[in-house]
mmCIF file of C-alpha atoms in Angstrom:
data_model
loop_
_atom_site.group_PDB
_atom_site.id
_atom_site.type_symbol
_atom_site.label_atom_id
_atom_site.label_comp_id
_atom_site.label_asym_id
_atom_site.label_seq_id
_atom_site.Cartn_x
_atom_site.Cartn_y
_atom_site.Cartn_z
ATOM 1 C CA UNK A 1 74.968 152.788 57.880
ATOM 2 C CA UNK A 2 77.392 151.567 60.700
ATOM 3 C CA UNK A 3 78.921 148.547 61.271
ATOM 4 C CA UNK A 4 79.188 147.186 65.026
ATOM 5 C CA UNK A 5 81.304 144.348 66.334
ATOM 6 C CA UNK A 6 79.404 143.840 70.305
ATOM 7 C CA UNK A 7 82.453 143.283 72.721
ATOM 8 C CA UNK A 8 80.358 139.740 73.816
ATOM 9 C CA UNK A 9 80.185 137.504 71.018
ATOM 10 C CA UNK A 10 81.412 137.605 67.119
ATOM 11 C CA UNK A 11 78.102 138.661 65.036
ATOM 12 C CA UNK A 12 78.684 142.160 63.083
ATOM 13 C CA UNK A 13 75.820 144.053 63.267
ATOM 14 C CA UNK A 14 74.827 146.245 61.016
ATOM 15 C CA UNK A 15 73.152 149.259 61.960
ATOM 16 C CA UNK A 16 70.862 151.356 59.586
ATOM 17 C CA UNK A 17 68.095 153.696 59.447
ATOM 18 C CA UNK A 18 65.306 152.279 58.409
ATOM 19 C CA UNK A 19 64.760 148.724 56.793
ATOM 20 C CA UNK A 20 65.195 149.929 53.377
ATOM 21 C CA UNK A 21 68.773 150.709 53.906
ATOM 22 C CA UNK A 22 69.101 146.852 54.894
ATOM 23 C CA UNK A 23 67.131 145.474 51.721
ATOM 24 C CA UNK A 24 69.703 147.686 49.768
ATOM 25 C CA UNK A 25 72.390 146.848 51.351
ATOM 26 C CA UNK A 26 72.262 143.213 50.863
ATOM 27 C CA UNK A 27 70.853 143.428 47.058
ATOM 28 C CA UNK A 28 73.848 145.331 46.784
ATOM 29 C CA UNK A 29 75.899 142.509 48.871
ATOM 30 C CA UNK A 30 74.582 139.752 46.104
ATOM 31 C CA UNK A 31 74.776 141.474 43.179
ATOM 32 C CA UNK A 32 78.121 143.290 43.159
ATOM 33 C CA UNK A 33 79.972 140.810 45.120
ATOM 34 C CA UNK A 34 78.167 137.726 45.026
ATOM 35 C CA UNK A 35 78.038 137.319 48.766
ATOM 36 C CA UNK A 36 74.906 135.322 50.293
ATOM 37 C CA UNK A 37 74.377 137.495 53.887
ATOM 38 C CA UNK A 38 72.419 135.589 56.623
ATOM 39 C CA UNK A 39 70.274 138.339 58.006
ATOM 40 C CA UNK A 40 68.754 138.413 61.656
ATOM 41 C CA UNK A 41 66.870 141.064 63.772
ATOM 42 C CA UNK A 42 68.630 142.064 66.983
ATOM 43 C CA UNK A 43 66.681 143.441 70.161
ATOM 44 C CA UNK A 44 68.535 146.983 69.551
ATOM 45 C CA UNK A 45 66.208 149.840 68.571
ATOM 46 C CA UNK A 46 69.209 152.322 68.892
ATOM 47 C CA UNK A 47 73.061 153.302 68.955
ATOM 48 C CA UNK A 48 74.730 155.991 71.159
ATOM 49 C CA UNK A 49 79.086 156.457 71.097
ATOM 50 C CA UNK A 50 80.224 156.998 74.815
ATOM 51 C CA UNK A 51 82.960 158.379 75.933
ATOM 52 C CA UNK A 52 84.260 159.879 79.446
ATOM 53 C CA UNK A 53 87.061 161.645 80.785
ATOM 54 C CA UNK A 54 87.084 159.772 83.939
ATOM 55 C CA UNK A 55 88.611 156.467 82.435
ATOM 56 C CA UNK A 56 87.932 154.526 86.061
ATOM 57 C CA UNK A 57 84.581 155.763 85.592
ATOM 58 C CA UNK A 58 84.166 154.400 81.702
ATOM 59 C CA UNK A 59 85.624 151.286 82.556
ATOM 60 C CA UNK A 60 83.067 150.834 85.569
ATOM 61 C CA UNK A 61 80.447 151.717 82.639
ATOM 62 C CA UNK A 62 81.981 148.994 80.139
ATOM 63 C CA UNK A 63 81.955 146.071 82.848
ATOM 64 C CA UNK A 64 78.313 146.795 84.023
ATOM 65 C CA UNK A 65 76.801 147.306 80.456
ATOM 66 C CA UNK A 66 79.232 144.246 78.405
ATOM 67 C CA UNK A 67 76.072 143.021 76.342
ATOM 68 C CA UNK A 68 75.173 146.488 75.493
ATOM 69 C CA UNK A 69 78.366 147.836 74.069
ATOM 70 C CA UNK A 70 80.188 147.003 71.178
ATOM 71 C CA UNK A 71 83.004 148.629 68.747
ATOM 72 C CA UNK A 72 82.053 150.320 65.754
ATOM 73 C CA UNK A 73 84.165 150.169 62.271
ATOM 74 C CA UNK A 74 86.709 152.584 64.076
ATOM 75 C CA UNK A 75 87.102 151.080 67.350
ATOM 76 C CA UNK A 76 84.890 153.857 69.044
ATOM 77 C CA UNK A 77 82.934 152.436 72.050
ATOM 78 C CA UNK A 78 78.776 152.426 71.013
ATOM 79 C CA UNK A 79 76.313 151.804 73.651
ATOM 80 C CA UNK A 80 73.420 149.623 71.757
ATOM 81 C CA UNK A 81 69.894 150.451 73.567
ATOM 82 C CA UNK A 82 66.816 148.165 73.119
ATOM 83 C CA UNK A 83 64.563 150.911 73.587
ATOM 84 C CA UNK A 84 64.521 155.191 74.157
ATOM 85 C CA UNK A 85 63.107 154.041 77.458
ATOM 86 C CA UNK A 86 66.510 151.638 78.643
ATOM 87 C CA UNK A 87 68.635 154.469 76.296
ATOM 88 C CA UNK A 88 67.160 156.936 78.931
ATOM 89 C CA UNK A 89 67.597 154.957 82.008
ATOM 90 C CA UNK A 90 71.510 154.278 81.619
ATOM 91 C CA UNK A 91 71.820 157.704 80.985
ATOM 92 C CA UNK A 92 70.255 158.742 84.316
ATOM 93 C CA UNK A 93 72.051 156.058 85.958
ATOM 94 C CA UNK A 94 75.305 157.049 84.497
ATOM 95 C CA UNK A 95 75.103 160.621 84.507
ATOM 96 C CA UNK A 96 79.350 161.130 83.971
ATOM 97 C CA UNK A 97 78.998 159.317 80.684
ATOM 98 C CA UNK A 98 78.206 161.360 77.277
ATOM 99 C CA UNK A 99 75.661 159.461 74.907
ATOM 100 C CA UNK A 100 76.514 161.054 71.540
ATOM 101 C CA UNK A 101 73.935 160.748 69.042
ATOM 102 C CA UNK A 102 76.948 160.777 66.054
ATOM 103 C CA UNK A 103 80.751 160.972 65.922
ATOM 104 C CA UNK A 104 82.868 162.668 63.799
ATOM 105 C CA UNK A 105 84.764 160.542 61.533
ATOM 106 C CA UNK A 106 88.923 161.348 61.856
#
């Protein structure tokens, strides 16, 4: 599970494996602290952190791809794709940034 807070916008999202993990998380949610969650699908099939050492170059990234990024839990910057194909795409077109399939926690 991840959280995500999208730079555009103040919806968390919450990011999980599979739909189980959702159904869990909000029985959990209700029944250990009584909180009523309003759940809604997003258009994001997928999450990659980005990072690059060229910051000129990762704040070009961040101003062209705004409704795609957002912060996780940490304050890491997380690239949200809608699909492998789009995932795929940005990385081609932004071949300086790294699209890290996880992060290690500090």
């Amino acid at each position: 599970m991840q959280l995500f807070r999208p730079l555009l916008g103040n919806e968390i999202i919450l990011g999980a494996v599979g739909v189980l993990q959702f159904d869990v998380t909000l029985a959990r949610l209700k029944a250990e602290y009584n909180v009523d969650v309003i759940d809604e699908s997003v258009d994001f099939a997928t999450a990659r952190w980005v990072t690059c050492p060229d910051r000129e170059r990762l704040e070009a990234f961040r101003k062209a791809n705004q409704e795609n990024l957002a912060l996780d839990a940490e304050g890491n910057l997380a690239y949200l794709a809608a699909s492998e194909w789009r995932l795929e795409f940005v990385m081609e077109k932004w071949p300086e940034i790294a699209f890290l399939k996880t992060r290690e926690h500090d």
